[in-house]
mmCIF file of C-alpha atoms in Angstrom:
data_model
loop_
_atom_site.group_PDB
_atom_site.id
_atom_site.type_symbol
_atom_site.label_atom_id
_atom_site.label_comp_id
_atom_site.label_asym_id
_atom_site.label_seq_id
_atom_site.Cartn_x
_atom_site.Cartn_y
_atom_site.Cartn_z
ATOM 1 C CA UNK A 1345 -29.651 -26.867 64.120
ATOM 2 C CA UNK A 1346 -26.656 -24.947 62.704
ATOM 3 C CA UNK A 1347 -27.770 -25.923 58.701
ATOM 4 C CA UNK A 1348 -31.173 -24.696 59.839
ATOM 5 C CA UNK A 1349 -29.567 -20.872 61.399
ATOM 6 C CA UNK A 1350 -27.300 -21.212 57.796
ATOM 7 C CA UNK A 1351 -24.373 -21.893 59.999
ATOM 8 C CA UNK A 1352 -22.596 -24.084 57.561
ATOM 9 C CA UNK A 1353 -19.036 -23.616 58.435
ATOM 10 C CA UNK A 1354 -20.069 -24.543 61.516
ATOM 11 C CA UNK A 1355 -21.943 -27.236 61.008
ATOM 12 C CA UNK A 1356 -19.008 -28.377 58.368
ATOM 13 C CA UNK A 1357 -16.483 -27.969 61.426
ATOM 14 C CA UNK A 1358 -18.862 -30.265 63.653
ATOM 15 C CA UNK A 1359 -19.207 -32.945 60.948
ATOM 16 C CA UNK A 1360 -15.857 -33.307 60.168
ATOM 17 C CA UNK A 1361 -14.558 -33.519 63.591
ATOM 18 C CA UNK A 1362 -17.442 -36.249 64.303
ATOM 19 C CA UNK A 1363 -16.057 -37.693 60.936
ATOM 20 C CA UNK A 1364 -12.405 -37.773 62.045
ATOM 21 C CA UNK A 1365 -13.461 -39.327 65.416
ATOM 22 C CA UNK A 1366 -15.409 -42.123 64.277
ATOM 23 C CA UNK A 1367 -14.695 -42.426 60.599
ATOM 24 C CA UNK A 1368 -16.727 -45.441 60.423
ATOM 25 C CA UNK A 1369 -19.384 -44.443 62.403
ATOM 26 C CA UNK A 1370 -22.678 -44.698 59.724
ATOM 27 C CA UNK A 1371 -24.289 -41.888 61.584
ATOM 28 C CA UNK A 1372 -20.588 -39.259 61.235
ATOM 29 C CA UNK A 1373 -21.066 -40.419 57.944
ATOM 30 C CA UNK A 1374 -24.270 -39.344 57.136
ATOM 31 C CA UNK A 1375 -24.061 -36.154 59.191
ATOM 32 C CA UNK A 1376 -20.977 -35.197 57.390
ATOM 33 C CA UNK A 1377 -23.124 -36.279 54.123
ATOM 34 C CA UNK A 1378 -25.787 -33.536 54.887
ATOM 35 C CA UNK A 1379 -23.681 -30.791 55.545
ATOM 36 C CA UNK A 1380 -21.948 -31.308 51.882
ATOM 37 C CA UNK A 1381 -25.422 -31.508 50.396
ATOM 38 C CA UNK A 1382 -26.485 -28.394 51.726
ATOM 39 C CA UNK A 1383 -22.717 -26.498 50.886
ATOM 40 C CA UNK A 1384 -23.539 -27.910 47.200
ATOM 41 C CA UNK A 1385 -20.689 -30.457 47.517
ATOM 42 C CA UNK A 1386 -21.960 -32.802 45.776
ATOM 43 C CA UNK A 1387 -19.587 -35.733 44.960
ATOM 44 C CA UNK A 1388 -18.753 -36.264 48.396
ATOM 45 C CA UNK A 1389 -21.942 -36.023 49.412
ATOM 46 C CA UNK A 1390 -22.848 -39.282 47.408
ATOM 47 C CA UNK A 1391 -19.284 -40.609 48.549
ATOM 48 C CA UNK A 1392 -20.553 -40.351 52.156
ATOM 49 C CA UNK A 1393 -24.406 -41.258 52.218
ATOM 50 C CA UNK A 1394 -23.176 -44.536 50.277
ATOM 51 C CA UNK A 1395 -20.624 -45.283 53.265
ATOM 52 C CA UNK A 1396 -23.571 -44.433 55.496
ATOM 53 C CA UNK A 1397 -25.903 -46.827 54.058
ATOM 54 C CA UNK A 1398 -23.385 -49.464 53.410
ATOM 55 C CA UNK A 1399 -22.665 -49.589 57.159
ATOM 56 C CA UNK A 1400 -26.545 -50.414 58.114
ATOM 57 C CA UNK A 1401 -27.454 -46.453 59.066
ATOM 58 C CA UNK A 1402 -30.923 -46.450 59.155
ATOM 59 C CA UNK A 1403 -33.721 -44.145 57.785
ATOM 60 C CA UNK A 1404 -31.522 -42.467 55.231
ATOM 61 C CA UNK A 1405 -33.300 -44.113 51.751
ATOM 62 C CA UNK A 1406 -34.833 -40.445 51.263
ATOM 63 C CA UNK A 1407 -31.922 -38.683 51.819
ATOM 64 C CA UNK A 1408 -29.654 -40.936 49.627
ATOM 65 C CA UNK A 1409 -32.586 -40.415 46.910
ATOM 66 C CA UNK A 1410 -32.427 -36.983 46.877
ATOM 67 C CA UNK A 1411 -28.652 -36.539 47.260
ATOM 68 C CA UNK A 1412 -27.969 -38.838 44.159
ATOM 69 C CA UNK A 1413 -30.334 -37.126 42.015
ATOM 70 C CA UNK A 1414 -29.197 -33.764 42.661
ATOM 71 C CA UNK A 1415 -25.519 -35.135 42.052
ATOM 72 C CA UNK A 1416 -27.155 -36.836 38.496
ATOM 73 C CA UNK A 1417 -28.758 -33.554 37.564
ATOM 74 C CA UNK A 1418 -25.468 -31.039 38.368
ATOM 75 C CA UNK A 1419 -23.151 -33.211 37.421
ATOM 76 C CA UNK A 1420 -22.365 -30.914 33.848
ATOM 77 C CA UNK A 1421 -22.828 -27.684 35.444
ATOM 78 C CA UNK A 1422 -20.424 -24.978 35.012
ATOM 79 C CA UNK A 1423 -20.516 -22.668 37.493
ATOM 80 C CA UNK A 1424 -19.540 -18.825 37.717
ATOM 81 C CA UNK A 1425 -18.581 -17.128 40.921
ATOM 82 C CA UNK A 1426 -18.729 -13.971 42.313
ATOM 83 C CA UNK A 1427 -18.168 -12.591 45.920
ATOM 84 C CA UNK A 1428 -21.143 -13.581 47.606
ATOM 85 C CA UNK A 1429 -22.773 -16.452 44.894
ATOM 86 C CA UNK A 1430 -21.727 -18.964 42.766
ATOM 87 C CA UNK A 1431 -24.270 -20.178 40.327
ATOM 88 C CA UNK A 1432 -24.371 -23.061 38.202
ATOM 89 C CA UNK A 1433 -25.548 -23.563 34.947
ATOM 90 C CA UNK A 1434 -25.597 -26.132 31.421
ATOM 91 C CA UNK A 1435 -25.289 -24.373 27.995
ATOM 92 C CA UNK A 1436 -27.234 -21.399 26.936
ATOM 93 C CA UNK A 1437 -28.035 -20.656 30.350
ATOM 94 C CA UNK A 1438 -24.722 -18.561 30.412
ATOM 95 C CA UNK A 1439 -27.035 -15.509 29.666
ATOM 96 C CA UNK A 1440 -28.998 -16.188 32.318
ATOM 97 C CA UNK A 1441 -26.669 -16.999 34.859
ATOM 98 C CA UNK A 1442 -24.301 -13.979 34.190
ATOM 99 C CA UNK A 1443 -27.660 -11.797 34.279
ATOM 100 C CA UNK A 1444 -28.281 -13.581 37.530
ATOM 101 C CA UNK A 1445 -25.143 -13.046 38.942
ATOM 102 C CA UNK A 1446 -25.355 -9.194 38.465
ATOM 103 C CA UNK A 1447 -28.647 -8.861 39.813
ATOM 104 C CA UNK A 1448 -27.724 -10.988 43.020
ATOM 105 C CA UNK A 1449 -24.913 -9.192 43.585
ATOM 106 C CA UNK A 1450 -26.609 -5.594 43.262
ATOM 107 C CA UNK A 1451 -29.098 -6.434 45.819
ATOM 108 C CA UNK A 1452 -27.344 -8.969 48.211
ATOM 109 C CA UNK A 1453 -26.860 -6.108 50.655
ATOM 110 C CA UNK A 1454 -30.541 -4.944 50.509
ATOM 111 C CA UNK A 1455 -32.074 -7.853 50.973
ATOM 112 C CA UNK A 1456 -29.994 -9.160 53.701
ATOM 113 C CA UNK A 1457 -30.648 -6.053 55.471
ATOM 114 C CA UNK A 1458 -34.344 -6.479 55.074
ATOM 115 C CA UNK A 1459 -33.843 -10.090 56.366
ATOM 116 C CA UNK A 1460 -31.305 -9.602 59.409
ATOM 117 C CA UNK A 1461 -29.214 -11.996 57.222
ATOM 118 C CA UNK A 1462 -26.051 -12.253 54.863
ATOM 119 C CA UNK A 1463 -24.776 -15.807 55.307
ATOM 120 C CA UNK A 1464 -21.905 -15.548 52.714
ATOM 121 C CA UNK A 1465 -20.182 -12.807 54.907
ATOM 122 C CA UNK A 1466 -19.575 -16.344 57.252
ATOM 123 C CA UNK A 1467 -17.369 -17.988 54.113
ATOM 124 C CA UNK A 1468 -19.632 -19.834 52.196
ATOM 125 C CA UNK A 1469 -20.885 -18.512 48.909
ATOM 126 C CA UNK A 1470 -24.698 -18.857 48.318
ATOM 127 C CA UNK A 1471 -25.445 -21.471 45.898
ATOM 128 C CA UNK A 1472 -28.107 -20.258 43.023
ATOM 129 C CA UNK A 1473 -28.739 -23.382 40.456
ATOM 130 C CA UNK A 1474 -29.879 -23.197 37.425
ATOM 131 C CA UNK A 1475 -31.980 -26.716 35.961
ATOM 132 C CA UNK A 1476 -33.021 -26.572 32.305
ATOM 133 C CA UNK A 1477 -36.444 -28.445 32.903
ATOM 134 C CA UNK A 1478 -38.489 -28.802 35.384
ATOM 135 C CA UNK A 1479 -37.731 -32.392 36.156
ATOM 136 C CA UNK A 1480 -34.294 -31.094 37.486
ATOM 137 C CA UNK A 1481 -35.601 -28.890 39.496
ATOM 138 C CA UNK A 1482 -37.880 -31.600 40.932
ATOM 139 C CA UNK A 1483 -35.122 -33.701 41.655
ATOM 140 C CA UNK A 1484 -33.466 -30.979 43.439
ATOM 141 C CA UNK A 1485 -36.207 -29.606 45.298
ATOM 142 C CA UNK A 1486 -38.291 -33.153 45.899
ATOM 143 C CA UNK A 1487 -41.029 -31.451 44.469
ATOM 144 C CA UNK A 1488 -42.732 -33.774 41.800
ATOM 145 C CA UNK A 1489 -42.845 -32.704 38.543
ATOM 146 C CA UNK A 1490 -46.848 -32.303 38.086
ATOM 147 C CA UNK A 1491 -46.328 -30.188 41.724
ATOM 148 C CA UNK A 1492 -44.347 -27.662 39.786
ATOM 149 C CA UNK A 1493 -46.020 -27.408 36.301
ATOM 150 C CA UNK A 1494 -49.446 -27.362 38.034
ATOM 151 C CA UNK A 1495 -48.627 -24.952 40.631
ATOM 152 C CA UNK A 1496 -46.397 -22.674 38.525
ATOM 153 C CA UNK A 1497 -43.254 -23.298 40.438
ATOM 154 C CA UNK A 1498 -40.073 -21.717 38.861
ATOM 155 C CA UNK A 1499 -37.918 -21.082 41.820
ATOM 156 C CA UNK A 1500 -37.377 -22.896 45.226
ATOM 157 C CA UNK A 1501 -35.073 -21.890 47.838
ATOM 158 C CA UNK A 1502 -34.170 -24.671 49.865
ATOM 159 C CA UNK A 1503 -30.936 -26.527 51.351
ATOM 160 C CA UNK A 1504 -29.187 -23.378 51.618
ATOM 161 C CA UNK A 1505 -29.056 -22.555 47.852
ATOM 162 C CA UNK A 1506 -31.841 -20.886 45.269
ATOM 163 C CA UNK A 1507 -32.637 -23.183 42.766
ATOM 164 C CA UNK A 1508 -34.714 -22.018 39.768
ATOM 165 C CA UNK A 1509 -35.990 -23.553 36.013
ATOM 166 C CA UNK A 1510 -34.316 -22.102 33.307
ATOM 167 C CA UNK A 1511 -36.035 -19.329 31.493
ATOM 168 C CA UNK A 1512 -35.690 -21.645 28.107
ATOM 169 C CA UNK A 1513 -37.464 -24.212 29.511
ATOM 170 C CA UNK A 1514 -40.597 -22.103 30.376
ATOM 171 C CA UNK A 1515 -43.459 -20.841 28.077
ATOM 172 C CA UNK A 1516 -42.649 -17.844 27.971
ATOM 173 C CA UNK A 1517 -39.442 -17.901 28.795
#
């Protein structure tokens, strides 16, 4: 409930404490697994749904799927912060991503007065992502990949973090 009201410290507080309890515990495990998904930790994410499924939790296949892949696809991202974002990137997308960053941060008051929400004034940064195809942003998203090129898709927001195709990777760019 707390990932779902963008609670995420939180729900990170929670997890870990269930974590430190029961350590072993395949459910603290995977708990603690979904909160680092959604705060964009990725590596220990993967660390943790592994343990999870290696100690018989069941119905986590799906989440394990879509954790790994999203670890696969941001594994060479570089990533540029700011006060209320951090956005990650491969390559070229530097222009994007620094164009990104200034936008965001112009209208991150704006919009979260419109909305009746700024969740990085509670400590955790908003996660934007940048994929350079749109097979990494169907990884990320678990959108398929005909889903996005036949709807149009170019941006998802989802898991606590935007996560959009890279301009160079678009018709028109």
């Amino acid at each position: 409930r707390l990932l779902e009201a963008w609670q995420l410290e939180e729900a990170l507080a929670i997890a870990q404490d269930f974590l430190h309890e029961a350590p072993e515990d395949p459910v603290a495990q995977a708990l603690a697994a979904r909160v680092q998904f959604h705060r964009g930790e990725y590596a220990s994410s993967v660390s943790l749904i592994r343990a999870a499924s290696a100690s018989g939790h069941p119905n986590i296949a799906a989440l394990r799927a879509q954790i790994e892949t999203t670890a696969e696809f941001t594994l060479g991202f570089e990533v540029i912060e700011s006060p209320h974002f951090k956005i990650g990137y491969v390559g070229k997308d530097v222009i994007v991503a620094t164009y990104l960053q200034d936008v965001l941060e112009r209208d991150y008051g704006r919009i979260g007065d419109a909305l009746g929400l700024r969740p990085a004034e509670q400590g955790e940064k908003i996660a934007v992502e940048l994929y350079p195809n749109a097979r990494g942003l169907a990884a990320a998203t678990g959108l398929t990949v005909s889903e996005i090129e036949t709807s149009g898709t170019i941006a998802v927001a989802k898991f606590h973090r935007l996560m959009l195709t890279s301009p160079l990777a678009t018709a028109n760019g």
